Short mmCIF file of C-alpha atoms in Angstrom, two decimals:
data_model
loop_
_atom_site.label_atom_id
_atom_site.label_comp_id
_atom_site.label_asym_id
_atom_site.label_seq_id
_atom_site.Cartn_x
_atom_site.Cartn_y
_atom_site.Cartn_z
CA UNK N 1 0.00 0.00 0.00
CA UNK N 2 1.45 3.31 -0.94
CA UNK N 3 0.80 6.75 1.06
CA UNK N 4 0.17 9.79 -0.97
CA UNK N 5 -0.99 13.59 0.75
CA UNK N 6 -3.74 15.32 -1.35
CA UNK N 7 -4.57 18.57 -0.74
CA UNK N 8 -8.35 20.26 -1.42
CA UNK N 9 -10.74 22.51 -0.51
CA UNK N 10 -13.76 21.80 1.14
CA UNK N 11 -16.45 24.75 0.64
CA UNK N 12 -17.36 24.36 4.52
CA UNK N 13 -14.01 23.57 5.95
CA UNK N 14 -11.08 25.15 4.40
CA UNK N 15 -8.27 24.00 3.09
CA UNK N 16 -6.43 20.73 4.74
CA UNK N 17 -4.28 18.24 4.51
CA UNK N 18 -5.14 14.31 4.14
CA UNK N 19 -3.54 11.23 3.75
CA UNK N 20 -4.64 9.45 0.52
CA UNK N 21 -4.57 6.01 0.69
CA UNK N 22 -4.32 4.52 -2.98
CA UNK N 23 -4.71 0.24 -2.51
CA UNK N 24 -4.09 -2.00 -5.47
CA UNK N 25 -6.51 -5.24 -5.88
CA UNK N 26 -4.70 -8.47 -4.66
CA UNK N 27 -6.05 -9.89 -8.01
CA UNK N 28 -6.62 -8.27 -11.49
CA UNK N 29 -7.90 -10.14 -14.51
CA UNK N 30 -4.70 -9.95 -16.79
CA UNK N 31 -6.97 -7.99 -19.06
CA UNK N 32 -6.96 -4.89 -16.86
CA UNK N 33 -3.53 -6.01 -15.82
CA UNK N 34 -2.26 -4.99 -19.34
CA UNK N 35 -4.60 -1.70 -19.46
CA UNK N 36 -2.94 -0.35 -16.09
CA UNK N 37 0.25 -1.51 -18.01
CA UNK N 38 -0.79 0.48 -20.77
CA UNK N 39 -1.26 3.42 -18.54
CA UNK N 40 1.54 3.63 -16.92
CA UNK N 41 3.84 3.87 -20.03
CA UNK N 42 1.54 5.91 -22.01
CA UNK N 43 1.22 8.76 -19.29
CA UNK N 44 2.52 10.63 -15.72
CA UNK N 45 0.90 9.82 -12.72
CA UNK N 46 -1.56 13.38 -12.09
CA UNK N 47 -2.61 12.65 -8.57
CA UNK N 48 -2.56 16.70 -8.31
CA UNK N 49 -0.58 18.24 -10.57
CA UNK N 50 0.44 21.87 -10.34
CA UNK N 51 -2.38 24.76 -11.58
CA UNK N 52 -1.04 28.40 -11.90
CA UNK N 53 -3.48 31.09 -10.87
CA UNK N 54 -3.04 31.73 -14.20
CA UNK N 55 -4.61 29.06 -15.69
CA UNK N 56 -7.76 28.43 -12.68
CA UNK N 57 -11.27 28.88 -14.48
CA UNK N 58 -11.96 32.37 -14.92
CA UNK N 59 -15.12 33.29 -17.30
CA UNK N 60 -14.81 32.47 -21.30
CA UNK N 61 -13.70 35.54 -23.28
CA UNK N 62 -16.86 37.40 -24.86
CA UNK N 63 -16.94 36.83 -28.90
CA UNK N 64 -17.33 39.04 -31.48
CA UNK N 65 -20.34 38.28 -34.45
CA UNK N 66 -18.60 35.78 -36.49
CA UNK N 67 -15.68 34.78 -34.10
CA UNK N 68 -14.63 31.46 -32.89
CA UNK N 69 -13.57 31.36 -29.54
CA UNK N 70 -9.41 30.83 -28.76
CA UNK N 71 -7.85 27.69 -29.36
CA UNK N 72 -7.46 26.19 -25.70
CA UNK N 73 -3.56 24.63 -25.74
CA UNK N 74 -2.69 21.62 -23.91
CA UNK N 75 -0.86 22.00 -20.64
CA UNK N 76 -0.70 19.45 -17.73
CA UNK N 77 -4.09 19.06 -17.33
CA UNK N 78 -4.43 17.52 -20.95
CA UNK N 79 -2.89 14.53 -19.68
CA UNK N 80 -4.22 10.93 -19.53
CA UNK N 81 -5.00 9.96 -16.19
CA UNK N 82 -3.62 7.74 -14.19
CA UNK N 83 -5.69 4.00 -12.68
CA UNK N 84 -4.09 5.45 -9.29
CA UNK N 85 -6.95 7.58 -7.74
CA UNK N 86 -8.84 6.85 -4.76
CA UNK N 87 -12.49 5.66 -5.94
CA UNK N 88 -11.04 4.74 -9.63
CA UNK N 89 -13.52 1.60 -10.60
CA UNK N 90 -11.61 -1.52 -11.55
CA UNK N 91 -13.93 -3.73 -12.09
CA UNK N 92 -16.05 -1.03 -14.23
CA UNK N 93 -13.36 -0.06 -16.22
CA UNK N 94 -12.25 -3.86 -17.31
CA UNK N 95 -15.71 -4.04 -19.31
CA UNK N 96 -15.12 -0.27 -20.60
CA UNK N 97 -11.80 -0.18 -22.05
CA UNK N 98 -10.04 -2.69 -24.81
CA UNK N 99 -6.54 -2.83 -23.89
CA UNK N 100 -5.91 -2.86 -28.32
CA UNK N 101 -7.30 0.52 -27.53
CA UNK N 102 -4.63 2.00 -24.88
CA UNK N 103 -1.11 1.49 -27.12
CA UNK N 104 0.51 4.56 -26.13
CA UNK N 105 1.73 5.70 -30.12
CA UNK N 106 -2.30 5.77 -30.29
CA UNK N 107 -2.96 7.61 -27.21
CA UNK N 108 -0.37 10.19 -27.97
CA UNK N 109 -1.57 10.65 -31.44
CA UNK N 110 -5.09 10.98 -30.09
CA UNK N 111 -4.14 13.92 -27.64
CA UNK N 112 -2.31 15.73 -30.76
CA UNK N 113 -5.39 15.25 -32.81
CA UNK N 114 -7.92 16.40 -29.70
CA UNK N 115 -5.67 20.05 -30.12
CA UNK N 116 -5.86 20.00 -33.95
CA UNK N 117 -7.51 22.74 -35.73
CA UNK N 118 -6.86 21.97 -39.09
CA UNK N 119 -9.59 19.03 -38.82
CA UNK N 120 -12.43 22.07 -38.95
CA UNK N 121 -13.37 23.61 -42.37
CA UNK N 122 -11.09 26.61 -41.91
CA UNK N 123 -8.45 25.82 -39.29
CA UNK N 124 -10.08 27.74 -36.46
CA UNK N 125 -11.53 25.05 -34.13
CA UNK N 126 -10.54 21.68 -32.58
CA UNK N 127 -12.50 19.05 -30.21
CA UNK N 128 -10.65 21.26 -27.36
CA UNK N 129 -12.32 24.01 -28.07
CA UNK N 130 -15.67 23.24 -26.59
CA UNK N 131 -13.80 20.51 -24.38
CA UNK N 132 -11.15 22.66 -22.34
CA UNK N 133 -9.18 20.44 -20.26
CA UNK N 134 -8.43 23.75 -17.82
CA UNK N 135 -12.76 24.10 -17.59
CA UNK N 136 -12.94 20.25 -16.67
CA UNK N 137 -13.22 19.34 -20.20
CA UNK N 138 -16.35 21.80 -21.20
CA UNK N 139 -16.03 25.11 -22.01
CA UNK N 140 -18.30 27.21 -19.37
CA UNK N 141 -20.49 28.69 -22.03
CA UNK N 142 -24.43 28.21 -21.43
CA UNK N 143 -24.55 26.77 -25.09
CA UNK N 144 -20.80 25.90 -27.24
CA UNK N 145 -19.46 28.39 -30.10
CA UNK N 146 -17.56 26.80 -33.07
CA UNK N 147 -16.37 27.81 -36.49
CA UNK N 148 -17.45 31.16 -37.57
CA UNK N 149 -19.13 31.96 -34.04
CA UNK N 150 -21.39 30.09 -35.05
CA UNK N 151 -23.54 28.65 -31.62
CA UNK N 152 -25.52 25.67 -30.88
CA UNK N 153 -28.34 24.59 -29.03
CA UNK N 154 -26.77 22.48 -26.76
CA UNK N 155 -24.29 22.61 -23.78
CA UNK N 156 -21.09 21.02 -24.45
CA UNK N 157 -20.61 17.84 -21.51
CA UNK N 158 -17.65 17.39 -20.07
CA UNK N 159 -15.33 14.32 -21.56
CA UNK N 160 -14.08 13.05 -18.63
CA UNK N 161 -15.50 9.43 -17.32
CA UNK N 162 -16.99 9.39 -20.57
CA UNK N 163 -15.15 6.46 -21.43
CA UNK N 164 -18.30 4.84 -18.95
CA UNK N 165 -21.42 6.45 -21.32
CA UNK N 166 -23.72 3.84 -22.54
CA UNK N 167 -24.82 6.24 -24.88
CA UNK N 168 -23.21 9.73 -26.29
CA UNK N 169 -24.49 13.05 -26.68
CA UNK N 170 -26.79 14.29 -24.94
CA UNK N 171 -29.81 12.65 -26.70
CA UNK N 172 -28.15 9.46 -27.04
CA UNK N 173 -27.53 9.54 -30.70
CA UNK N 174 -24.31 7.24 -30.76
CA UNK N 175 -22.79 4.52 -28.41
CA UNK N 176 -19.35 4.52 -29.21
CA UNK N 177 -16.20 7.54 -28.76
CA UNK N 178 -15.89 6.54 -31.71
CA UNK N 179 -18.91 8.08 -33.63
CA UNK N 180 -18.88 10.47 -31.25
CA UNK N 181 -15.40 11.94 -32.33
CA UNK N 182 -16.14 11.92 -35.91
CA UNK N 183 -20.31 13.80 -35.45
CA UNK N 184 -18.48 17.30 -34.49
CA UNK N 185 -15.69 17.00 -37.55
CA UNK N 186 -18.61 17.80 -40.04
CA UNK N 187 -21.34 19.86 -37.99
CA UNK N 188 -22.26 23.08 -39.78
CA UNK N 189 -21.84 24.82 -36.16
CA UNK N 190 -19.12 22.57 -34.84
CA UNK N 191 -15.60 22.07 -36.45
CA UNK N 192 -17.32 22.62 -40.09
CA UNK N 193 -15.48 20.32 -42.48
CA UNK N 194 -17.31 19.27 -45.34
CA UNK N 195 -16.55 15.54 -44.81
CA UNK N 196 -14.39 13.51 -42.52
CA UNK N 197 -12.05 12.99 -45.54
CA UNK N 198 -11.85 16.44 -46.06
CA UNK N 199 -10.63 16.79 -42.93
CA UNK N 200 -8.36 14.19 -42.80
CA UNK N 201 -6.60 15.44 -46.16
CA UNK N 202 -5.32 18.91 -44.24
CA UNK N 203 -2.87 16.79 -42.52
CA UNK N 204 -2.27 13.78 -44.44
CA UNK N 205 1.09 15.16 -45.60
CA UNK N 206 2.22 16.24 -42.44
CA UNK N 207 5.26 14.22 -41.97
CA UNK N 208 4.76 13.96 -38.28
CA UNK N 209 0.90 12.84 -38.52
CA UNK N 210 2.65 10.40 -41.26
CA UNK N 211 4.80 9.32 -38.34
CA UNK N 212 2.94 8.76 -35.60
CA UNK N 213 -0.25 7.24 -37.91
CA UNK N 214 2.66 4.31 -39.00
CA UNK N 215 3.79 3.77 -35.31
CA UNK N 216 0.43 3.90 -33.86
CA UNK N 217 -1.12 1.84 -36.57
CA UNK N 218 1.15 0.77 -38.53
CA UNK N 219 -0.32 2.53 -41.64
CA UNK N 220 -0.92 6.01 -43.12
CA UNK N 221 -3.54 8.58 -41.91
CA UNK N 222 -6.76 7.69 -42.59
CA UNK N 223 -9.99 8.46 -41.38
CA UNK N 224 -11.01 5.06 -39.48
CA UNK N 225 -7.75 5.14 -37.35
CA UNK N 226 -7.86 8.99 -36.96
CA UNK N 227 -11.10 8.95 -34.54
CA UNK N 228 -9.98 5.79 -32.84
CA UNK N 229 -6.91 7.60 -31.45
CA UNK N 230 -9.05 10.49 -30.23
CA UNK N 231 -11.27 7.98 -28.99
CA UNK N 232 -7.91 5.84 -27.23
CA UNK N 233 -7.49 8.95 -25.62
CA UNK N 234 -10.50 10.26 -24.51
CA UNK N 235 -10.42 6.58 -22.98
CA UNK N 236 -7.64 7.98 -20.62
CA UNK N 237 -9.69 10.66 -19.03
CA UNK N 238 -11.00 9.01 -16.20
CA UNK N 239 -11.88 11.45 -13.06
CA UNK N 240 -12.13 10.16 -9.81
CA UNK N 241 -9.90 10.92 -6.65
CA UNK N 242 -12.38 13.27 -4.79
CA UNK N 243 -13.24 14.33 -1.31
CA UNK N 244 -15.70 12.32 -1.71
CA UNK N 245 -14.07 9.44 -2.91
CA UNK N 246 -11.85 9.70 0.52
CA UNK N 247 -14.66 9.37 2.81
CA UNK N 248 -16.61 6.49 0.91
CA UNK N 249 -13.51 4.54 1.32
CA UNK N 250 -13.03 4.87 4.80
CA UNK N 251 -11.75 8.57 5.90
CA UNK N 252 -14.41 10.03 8.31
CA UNK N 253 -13.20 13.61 8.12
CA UNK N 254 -12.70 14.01 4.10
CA UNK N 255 -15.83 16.09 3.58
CA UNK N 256 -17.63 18.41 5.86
CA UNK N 257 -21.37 17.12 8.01
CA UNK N 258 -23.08 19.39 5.14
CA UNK N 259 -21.71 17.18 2.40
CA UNK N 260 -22.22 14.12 4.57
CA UNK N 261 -25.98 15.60 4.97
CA UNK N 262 -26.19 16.01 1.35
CA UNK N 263 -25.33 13.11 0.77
CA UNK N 264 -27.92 11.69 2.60
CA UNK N 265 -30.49 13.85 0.93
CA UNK N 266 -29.22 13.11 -2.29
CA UNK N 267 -30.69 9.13 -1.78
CA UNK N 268 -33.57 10.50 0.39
CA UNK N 269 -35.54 13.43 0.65
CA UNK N 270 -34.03 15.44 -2.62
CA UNK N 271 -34.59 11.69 -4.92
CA UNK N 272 -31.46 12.88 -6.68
CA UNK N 273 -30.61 8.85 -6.83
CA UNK N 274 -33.89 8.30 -9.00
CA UNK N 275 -31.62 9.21 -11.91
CA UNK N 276 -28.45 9.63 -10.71
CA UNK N 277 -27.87 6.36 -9.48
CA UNK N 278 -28.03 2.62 -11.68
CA UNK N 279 -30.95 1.70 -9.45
CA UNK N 280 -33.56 3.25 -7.33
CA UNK N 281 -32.75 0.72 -4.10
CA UNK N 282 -28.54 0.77 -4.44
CA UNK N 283 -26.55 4.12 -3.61
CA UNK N 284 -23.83 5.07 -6.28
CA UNK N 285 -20.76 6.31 -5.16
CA UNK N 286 -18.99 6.00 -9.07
CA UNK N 287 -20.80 7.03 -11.96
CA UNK N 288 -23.98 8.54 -10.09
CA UNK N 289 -25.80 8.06 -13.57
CA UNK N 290 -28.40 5.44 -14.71
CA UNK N 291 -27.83 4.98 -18.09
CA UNK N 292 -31.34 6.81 -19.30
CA UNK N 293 -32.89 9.94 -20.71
CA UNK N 294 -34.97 12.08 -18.64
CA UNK N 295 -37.68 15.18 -19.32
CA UNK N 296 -37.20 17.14 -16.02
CA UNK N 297 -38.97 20.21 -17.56
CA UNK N 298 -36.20 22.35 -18.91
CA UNK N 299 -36.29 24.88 -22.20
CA UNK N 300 -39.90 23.08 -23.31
CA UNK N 301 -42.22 25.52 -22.45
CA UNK N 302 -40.65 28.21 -24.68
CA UNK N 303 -41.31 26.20 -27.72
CA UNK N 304 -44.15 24.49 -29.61
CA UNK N 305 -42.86 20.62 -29.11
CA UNK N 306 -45.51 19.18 -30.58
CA UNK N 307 -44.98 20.67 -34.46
CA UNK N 308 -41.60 20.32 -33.84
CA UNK N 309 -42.27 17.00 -33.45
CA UNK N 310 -44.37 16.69 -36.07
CA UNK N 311 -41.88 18.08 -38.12
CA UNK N 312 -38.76 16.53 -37.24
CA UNK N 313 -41.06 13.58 -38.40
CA UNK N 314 -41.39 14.76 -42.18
CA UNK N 315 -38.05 16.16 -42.22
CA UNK N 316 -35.50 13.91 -40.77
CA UNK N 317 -35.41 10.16 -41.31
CA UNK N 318 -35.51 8.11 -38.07
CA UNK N 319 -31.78 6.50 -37.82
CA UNK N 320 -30.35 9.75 -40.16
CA UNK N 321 -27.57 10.46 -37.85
CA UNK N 322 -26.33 13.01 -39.76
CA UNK N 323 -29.17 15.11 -40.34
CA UNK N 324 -30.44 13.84 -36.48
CA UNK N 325 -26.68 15.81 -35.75
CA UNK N 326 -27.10 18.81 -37.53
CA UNK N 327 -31.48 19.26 -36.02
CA UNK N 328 -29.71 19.12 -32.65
CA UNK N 329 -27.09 21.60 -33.11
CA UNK N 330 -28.48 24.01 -35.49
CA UNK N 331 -32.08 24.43 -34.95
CA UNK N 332 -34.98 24.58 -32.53
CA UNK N 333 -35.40 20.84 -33.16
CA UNK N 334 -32.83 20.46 -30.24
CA UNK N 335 -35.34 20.78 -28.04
CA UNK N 336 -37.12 17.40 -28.77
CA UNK N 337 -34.11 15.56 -27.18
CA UNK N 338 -34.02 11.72 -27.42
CA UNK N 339 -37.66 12.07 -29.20
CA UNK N 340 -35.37 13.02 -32.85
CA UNK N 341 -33.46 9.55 -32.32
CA UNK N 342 -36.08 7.24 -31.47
CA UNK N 343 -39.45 8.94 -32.38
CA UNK N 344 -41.05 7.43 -29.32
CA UNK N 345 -43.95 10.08 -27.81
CA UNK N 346 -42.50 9.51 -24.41
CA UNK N 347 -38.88 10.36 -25.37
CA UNK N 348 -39.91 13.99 -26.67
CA UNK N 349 -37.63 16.61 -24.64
CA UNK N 350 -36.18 13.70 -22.66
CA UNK N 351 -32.13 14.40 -22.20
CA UNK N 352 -29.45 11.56 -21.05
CA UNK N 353 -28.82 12.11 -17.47
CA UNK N 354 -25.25 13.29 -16.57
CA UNK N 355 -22.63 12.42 -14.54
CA UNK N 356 -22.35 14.73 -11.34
CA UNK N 357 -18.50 14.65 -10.93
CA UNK N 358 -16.44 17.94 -11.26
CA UNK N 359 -19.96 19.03 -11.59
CA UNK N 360 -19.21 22.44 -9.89
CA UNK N 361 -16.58 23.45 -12.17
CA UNK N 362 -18.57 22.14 -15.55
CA UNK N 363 -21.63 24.96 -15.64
CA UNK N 364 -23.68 25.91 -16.76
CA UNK N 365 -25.62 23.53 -16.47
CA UNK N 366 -28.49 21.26 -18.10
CA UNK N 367 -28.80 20.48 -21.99
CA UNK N 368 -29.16 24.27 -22.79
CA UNK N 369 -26.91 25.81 -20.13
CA UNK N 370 -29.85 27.24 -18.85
CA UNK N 371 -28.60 27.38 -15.25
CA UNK N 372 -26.36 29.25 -13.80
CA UNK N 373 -25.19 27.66 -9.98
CA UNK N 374 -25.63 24.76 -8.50
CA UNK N 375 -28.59 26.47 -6.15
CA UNK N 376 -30.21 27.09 -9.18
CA UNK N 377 -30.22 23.50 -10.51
CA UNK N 378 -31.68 22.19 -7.03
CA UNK N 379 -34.28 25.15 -6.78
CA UNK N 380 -35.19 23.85 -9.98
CA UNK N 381 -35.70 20.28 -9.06
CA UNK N 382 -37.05 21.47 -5.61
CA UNK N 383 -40.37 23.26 -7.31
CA UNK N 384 -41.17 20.20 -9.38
CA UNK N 385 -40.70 22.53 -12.44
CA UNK N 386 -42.53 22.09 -15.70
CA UNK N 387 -45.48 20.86 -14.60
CA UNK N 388 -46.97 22.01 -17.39
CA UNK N 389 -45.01 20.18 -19.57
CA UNK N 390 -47.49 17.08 -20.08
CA UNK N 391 -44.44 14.33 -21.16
CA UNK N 392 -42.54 15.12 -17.76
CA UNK N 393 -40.91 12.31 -16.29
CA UNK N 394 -43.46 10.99 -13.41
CA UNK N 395 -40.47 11.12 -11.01
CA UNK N 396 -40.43 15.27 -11.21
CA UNK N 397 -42.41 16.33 -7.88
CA UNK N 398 -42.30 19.46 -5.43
CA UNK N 399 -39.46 18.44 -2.68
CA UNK N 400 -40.29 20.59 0.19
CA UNK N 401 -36.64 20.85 0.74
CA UNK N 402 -35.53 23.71 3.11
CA UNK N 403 -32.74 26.10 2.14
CA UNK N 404 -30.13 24.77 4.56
CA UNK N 405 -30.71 21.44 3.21
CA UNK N 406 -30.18 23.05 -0.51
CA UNK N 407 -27.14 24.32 0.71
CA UNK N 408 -26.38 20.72 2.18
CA UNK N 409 -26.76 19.35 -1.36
CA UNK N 410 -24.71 21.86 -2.92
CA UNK N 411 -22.25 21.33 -0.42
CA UNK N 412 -21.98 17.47 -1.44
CA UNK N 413 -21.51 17.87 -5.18
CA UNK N 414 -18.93 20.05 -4.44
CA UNK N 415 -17.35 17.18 -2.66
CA UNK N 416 -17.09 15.46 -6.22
CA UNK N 417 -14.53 17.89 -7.35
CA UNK N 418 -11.16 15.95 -8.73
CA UNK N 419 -7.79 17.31 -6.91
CA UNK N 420 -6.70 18.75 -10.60
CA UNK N 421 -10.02 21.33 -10.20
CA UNK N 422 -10.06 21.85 -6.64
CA UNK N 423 -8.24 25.22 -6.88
CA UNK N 424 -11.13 26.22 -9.73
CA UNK N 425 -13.50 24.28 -7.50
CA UNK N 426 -12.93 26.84 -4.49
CA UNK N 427 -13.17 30.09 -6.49
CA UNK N 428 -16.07 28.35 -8.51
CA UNK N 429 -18.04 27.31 -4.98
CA UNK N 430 -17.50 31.30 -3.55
CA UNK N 431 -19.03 32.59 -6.75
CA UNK N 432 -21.88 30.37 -6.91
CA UNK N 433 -22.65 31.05 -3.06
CA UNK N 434 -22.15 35.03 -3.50
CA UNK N 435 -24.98 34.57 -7.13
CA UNK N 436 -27.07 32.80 -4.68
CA UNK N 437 -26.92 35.21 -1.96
CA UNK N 438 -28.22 37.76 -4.62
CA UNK N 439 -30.17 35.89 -7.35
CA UNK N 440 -32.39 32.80 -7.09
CA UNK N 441 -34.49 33.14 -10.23
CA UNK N 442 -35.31 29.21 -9.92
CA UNK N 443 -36.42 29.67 -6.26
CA UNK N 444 -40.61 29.66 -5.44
CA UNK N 445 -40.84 28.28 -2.06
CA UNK N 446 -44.79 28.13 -2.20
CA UNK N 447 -44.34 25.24 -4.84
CA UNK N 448 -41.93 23.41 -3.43
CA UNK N 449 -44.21 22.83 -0.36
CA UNK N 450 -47.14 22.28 -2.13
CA UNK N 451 -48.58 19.78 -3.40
CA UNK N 452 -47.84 18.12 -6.94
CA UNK N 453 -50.38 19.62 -9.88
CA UNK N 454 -52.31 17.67 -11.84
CA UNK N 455 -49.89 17.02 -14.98
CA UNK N 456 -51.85 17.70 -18.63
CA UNK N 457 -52.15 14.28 -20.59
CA UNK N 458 -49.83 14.49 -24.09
CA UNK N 459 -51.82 15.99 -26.87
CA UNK N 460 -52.01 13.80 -29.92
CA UNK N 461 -48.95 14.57 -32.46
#
């Protein structure tokens, strides 16, 4: 057993200083044995690695019409992660990750391509762009900005853990990194390039690409091996290590009463483990997802769902993923969710439900960015909002919760933070509590003690 000290912030205790306790399973399959192998050549250990003031999370620069926003440049924070983090799931990861994957030549080449900008239409815009390793791997707009200032309807999710997603995108619309990689190459409002060839031909005769395509692969670029080495990398990003993860394995004292409240509240009282959990009876101290889309009310009340329903049905052939790609980015369509992949009635405005960790340093937050702090999010859920809406999920309900207990909640998702954000985590957690001490716009305390209104039935499409 190996001793490490980890330093963090905890938003009701201060700073401090722990002992991290990192254990290593008596018995691996040799499967994972080889991935950890993998690992270990392929990348530095980043327990905690340095973060300048200069580089903590500060507010993204404002854009002029027509301007993509800077090219974020990888710095330590870029890096693969290491399997040696307090909370990291073994077992988990053994069914997520191929060890064919996780060669290092491919890894390395995948980082390279994550910073490239000459795989958007005019050399402006990379996968980094909306997926900042400094911001936690998003990019702390409400909704992303890509070639040509060009912005989307959707909120870009962070790429860390997502090595565990059943499903990608917010709506679902791929299962693999793979596909996922290659979707933003030839959005309209993403990277812009006409085709994936098209972008793979701007650096086909870059003798270094040539290089490190023949090591990795042991052939020339091409497009097929080009979004597996993003995808081999974005493998790498796995984010555990938190305060939290120190007290669910044994430390007492990692994370303040008002986290350990929170978390309490989070499997009780605030029914935060009715989708952010794999089942309603079992806590989940990993993933805290469930694998499953969701209409908690948000963004459907300012549109007309229904004919954009009905339209997305003339318009856009069911399985199209292209055209299901560029609805979701480009037009009001976004709003129908998982309802534009699967054209099920119930799926209409329904959203894949997120992971919660580094959650406080990854806002705004929901599908549209529509909320700014973490209070907001929970005043949300504590109204039962969207009532209204008549294909809310049945699980949406006033909460009654109190604000101390808000604050309680708050205070546990904070405890999720990673010891690469906890510096951006701190400054992050003070702004959020100073908005909230000003600003609740989410907040109607007579609804979250009433009673739950009578939902409207779904109007025929």
């Amino acid at each position: 057993m190996a001793h490490g000290t980890v330093k963090w912030f905890n938003p009701t205790k201060g700073y401090g200083f722990v002992t991290a306790y990192f254990s290593q399973r008596a018995s691996m399959c040799p499967t994972f044995l080889a991935v950890l192998l993998l690992l270990s050549l392929s990348c530095a250990v980043l327990a905690a690695p340095a973060v300048s003031e200069d580089t903590l999370v500060s507010p993204p620069p404002a854009l002029a019409p027509g301007q993509a926003p800077p090219l974020p440049q990888a710095g330590p924070l870029a890096e693969p992660r290491s399997s040696n983090q307090v909370g990291f799931p073994t077992v988990l990861t053994e069914y997520a990750i191929s060890p064919a994957t996780l060669k290092p030549a491919r890894i390395a080449l995948g980082q390279k391509l994550f910073f490239e900008p000459r795989l958007s239409g005019n050399g402006t815009v990379a996968c980094a762009t909306c997926h900042d390793p400094e911001r936690a791997f998003t990019d702390g707009r409400p909704t992303s900005v890509g070639i040509h200032g060009r912005v989307g309807q959707r909120n870009a999710p962070t790429v860390l853990n997502a090595l565990y997603n059943k499903h990608q995108f917010w709506d679902g619309r791929v299962s693999t990194l793979e596909q996922q990689a290659a979707m933003p190459i030839t959005n309209p409002f993403e990277m812009g390039s006409a085709s994936i060839g098209d972008a793979v031909s701007r650096i086909a005769s870059d003798k270094d690409y040539q290089s490190r395509f023949m090591q990795a692969f042991g052939r020339g670029v091409n497009e097929q091996d080009m979004l597996s080495a993003i995808a081999a990398y974005e493998r790498t990003l796995a984010s555990f290590d938190s305060p939290f993860d120190h007290f669910i394995a044994g430390e007492a004292n990692a994370i303040s009463e008002s986290a350990k409240r929170g978390w309490e509240l989070f499997n009780t009282k605030a029914r935060c483990h009715l989708c952010h959990a794999l089942t309603e009876n079992q806590r989940d101290a990993t993933l805290f997802i469930d694998n499953d889309f969701h209409n908690i009310g948000i963004g459907i009340l300012r549109h007309r769902v229904g004919p954009l329903a009905q339209q997305a049905e003339r318009e856009v052939a069911q399985g199209h993923l292209t055209a299901i790609d560029s609805k979701a980015i480009t037009s009001e369509m976004s709003v129908l969710g998982r309802f534009l992949v699967t054209r099920k009635q119930s799926d209409i405005a329904s959203f894949k439900t997120p992971g919660l960790r580094n959650v406080l340093v990854t806002g705004p937050y929901f599908h549209d960015g529509s909320m700014q702090s973490l209070w907001d999010v929970m005043d949300h859920y504590n109204k039962g909002d969207g009532i209204a809406d008549p294909w809310l999920d049945k699980d949406m309900q006033p909460l009654a919760l109190t604000d101390p207990e808000i604050d309680d909640a708050v205070a546990f998702l904070a405890s999720l933070t990673s010891p690469q954000y906890q510096e951006a985590g701190d400054r992050e957690y003070a702004r959020q509590l100073a908005l909230s001490q000003v600003s609740r716009p989410q907040r109607d305390t007579g609804r979250a003690f009433g009673p739950k209104p009578k939902q409207p039935p779904p109007p025929p499409l």
